[in-house]
mmCIF file of C-alpha atoms in Angstrom:
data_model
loop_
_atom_site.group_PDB
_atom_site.id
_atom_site.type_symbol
_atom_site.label_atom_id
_atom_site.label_comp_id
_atom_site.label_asym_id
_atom_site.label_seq_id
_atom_site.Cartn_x
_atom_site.Cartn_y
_atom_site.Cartn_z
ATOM 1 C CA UNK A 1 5.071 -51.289 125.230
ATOM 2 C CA UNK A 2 8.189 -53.206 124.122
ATOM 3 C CA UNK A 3 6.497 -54.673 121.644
ATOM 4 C CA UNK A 4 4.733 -51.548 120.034
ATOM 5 C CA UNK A 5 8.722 -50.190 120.215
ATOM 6 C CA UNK A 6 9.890 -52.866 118.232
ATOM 7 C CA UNK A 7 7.253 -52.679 115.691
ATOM 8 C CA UNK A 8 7.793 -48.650 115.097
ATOM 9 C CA UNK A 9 11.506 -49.242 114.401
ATOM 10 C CA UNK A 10 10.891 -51.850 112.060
ATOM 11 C CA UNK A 11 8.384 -49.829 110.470
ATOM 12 C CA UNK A 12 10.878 -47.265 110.104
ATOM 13 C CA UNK A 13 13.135 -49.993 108.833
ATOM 14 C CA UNK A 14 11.049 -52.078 106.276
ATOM 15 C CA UNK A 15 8.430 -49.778 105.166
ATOM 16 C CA UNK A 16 9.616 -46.102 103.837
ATOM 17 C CA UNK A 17 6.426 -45.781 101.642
ATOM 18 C CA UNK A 18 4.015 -46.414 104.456
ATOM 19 C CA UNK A 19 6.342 -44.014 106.796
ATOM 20 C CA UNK A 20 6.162 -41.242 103.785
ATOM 21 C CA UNK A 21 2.488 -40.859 105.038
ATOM 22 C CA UNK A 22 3.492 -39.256 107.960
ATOM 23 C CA UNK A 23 6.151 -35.647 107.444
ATOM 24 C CA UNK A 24 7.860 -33.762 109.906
ATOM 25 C CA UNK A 25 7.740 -29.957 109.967
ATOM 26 C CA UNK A 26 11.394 -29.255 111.239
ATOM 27 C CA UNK A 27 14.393 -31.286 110.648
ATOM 28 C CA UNK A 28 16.890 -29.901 113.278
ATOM 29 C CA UNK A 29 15.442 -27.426 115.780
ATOM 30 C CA UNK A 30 17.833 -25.977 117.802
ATOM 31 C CA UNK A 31 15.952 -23.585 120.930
ATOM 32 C CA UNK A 32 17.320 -21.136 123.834
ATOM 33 C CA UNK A 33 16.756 -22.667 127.139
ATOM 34 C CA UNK A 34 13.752 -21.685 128.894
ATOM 35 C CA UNK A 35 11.686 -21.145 125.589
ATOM 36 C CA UNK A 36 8.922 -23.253 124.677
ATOM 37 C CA UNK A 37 8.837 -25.749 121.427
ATOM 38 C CA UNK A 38 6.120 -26.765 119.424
ATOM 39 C CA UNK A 39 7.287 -29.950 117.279
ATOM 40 C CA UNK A 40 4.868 -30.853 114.750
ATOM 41 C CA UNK A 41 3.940 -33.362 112.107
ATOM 42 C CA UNK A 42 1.691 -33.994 109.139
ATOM 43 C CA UNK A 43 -0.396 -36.799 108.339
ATOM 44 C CA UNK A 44 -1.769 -37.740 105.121
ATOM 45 C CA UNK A 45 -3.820 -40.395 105.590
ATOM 46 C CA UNK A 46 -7.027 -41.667 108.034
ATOM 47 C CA UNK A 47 -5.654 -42.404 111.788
ATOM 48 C CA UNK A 48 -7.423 -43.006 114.909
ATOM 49 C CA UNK A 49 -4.167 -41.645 117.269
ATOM 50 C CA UNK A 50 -0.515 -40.260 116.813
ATOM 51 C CA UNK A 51 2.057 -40.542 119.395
ATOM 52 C CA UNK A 52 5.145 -38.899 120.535
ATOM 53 C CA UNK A 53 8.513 -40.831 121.589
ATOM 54 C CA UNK A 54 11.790 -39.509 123.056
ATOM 55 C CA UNK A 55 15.030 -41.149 122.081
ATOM 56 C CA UNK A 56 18.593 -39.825 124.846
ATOM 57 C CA UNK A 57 21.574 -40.985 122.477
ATOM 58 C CA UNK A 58 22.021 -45.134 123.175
ATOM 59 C CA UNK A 59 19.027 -45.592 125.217
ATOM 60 C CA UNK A 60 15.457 -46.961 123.998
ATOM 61 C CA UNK A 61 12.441 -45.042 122.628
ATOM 62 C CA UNK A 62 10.643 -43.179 125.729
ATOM 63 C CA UNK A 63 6.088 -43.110 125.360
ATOM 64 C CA UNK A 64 5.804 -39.253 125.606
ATOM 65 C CA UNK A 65 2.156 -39.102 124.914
ATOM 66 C CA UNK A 66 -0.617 -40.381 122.575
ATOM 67 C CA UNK A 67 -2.967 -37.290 120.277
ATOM 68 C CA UNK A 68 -6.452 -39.443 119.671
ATOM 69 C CA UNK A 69 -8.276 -37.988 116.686
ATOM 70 C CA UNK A 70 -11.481 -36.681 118.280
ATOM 71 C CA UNK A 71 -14.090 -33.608 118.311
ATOM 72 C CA UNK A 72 -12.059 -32.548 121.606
ATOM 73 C CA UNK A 73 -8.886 -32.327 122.883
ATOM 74 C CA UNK A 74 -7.759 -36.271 123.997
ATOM 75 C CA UNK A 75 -4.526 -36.690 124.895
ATOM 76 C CA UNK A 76 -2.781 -39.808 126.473
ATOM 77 C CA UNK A 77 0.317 -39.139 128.890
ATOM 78 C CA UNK A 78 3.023 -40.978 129.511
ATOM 79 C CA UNK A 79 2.687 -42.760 133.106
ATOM 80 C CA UNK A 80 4.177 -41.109 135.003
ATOM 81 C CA UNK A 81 3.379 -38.186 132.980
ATOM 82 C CA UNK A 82 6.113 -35.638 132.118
ATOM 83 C CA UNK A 83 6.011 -32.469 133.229
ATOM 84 C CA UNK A 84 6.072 -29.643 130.930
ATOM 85 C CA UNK A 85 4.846 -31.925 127.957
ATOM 86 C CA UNK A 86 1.223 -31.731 125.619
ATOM 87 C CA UNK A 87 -0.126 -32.582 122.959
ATOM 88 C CA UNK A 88 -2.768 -31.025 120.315
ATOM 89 C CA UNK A 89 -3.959 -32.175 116.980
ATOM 90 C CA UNK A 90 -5.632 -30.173 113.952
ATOM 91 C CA UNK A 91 -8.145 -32.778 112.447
ATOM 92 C CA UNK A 92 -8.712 -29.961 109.710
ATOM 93 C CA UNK A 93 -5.131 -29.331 108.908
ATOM 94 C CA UNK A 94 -3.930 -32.755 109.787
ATOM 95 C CA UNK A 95 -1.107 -32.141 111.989
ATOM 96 C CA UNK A 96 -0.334 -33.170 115.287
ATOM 97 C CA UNK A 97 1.789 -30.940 117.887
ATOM 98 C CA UNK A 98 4.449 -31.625 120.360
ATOM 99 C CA UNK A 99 4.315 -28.640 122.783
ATOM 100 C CA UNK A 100 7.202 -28.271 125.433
ATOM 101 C CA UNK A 101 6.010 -25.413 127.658
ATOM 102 C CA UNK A 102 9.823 -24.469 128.660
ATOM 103 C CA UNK A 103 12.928 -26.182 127.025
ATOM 104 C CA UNK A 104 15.652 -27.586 129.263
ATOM 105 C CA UNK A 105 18.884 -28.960 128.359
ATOM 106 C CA UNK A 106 17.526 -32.396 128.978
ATOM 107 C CA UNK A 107 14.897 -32.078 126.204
ATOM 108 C CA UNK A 108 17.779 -32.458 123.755
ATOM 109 C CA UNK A 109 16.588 -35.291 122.167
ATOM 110 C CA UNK A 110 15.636 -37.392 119.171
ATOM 111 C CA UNK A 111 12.078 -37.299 119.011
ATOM 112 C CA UNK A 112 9.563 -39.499 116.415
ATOM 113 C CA UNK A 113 5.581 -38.572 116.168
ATOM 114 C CA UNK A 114 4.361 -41.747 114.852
ATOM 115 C CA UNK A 115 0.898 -42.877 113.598
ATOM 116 C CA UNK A 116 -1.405 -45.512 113.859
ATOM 117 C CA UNK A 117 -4.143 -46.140 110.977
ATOM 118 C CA UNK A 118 -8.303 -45.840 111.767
ATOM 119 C CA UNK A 119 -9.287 -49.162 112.767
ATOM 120 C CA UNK A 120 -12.331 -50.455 111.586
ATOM 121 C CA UNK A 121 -12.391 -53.705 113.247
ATOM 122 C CA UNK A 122 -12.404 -55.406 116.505
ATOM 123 C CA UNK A 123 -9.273 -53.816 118.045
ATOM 124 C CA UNK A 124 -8.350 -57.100 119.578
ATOM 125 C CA UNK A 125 -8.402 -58.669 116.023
ATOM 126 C CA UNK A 126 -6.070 -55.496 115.105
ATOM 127 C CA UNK A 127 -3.310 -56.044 117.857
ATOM 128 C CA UNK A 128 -3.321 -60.237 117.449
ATOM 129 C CA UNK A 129 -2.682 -59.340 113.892
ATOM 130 C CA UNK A 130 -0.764 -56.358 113.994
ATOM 131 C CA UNK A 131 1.638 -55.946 110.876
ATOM 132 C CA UNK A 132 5.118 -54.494 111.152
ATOM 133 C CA UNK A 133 3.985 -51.848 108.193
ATOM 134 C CA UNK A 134 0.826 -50.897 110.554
ATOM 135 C CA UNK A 135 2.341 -48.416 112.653
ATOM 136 C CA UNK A 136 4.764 -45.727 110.589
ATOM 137 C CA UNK A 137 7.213 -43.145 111.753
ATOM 138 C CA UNK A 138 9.743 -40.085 111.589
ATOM 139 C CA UNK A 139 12.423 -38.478 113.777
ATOM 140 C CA UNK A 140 13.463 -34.936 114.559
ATOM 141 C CA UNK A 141 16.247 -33.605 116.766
ATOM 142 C CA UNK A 142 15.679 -31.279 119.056
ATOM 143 C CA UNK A 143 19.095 -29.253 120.955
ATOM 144 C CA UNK A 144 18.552 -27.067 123.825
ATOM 145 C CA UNK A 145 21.390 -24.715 124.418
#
């Protein structure tokens, strides 16, 4: 996990063009305690999964969940998963959701969706090869007052 961590900030880092592929829908969202969020992205491009990190101000990125592009709904959670957290994705309109079924103050967060490309390969060969430009990345901030 540390390692997948260190590759999404340095695709952040090194690679704006490939992180361009991927577009938040809010910037700054700033929510009323008790009401639920939706946080969503845009993809442009051919992925096999998007996932959802949480970033507390000086601490490390935080696995929230992973979206897999499928015919139905396939969502990886966070072990243990957190409560109150889902995720949905819109093959058709290419955009991946965040939903947080009732804000609390401790949701105030940075938060990234991120994407991984379709892989057409052996997905061993993928991860012993794994480039920092394969996995891009962007952040929103979320405050819950």
């Amino acid at each position: 996990m540390m390692f997948l961590c260190t590759v999404l900030l340095l695709s952040i880092i090194h690679d704006e063009s490939i992180a361009q592929k991927i577009t938040p829908l809010q910037g700054r969202t700033q929510v009323t305690e008790g009401m639920p969020i939706n946080l969503s992205c845009r993809y442009d491009v051919s992925v096999q999964s998007l996932l959802w990190y949480r970033q507390y101000p000086g601490s490390g990125l935080e696995f929230l969940l992973l979206v897999v592009e499928s015919s139905k709904k396939t969502v990886v959670y966070a072990d243990p998963p957190i409560p109150r957290l889902d995720g949905e994705m819109s093959m058709k309109d290419k955009k991946v959701d965040l939903l947080i079924s009732s804000a609390e103050v401790t949701d105030s967060a940075l938060y990234y969706c991120a994407l991984m490309p379709t892989v057409t390969e052996n997905m061993t060969t993928l991860y012993k090869n794994l480039q920092p430009y394969s996995i891009s990345a962007k952040q929103m901030v979320l405050k819950v007052v």
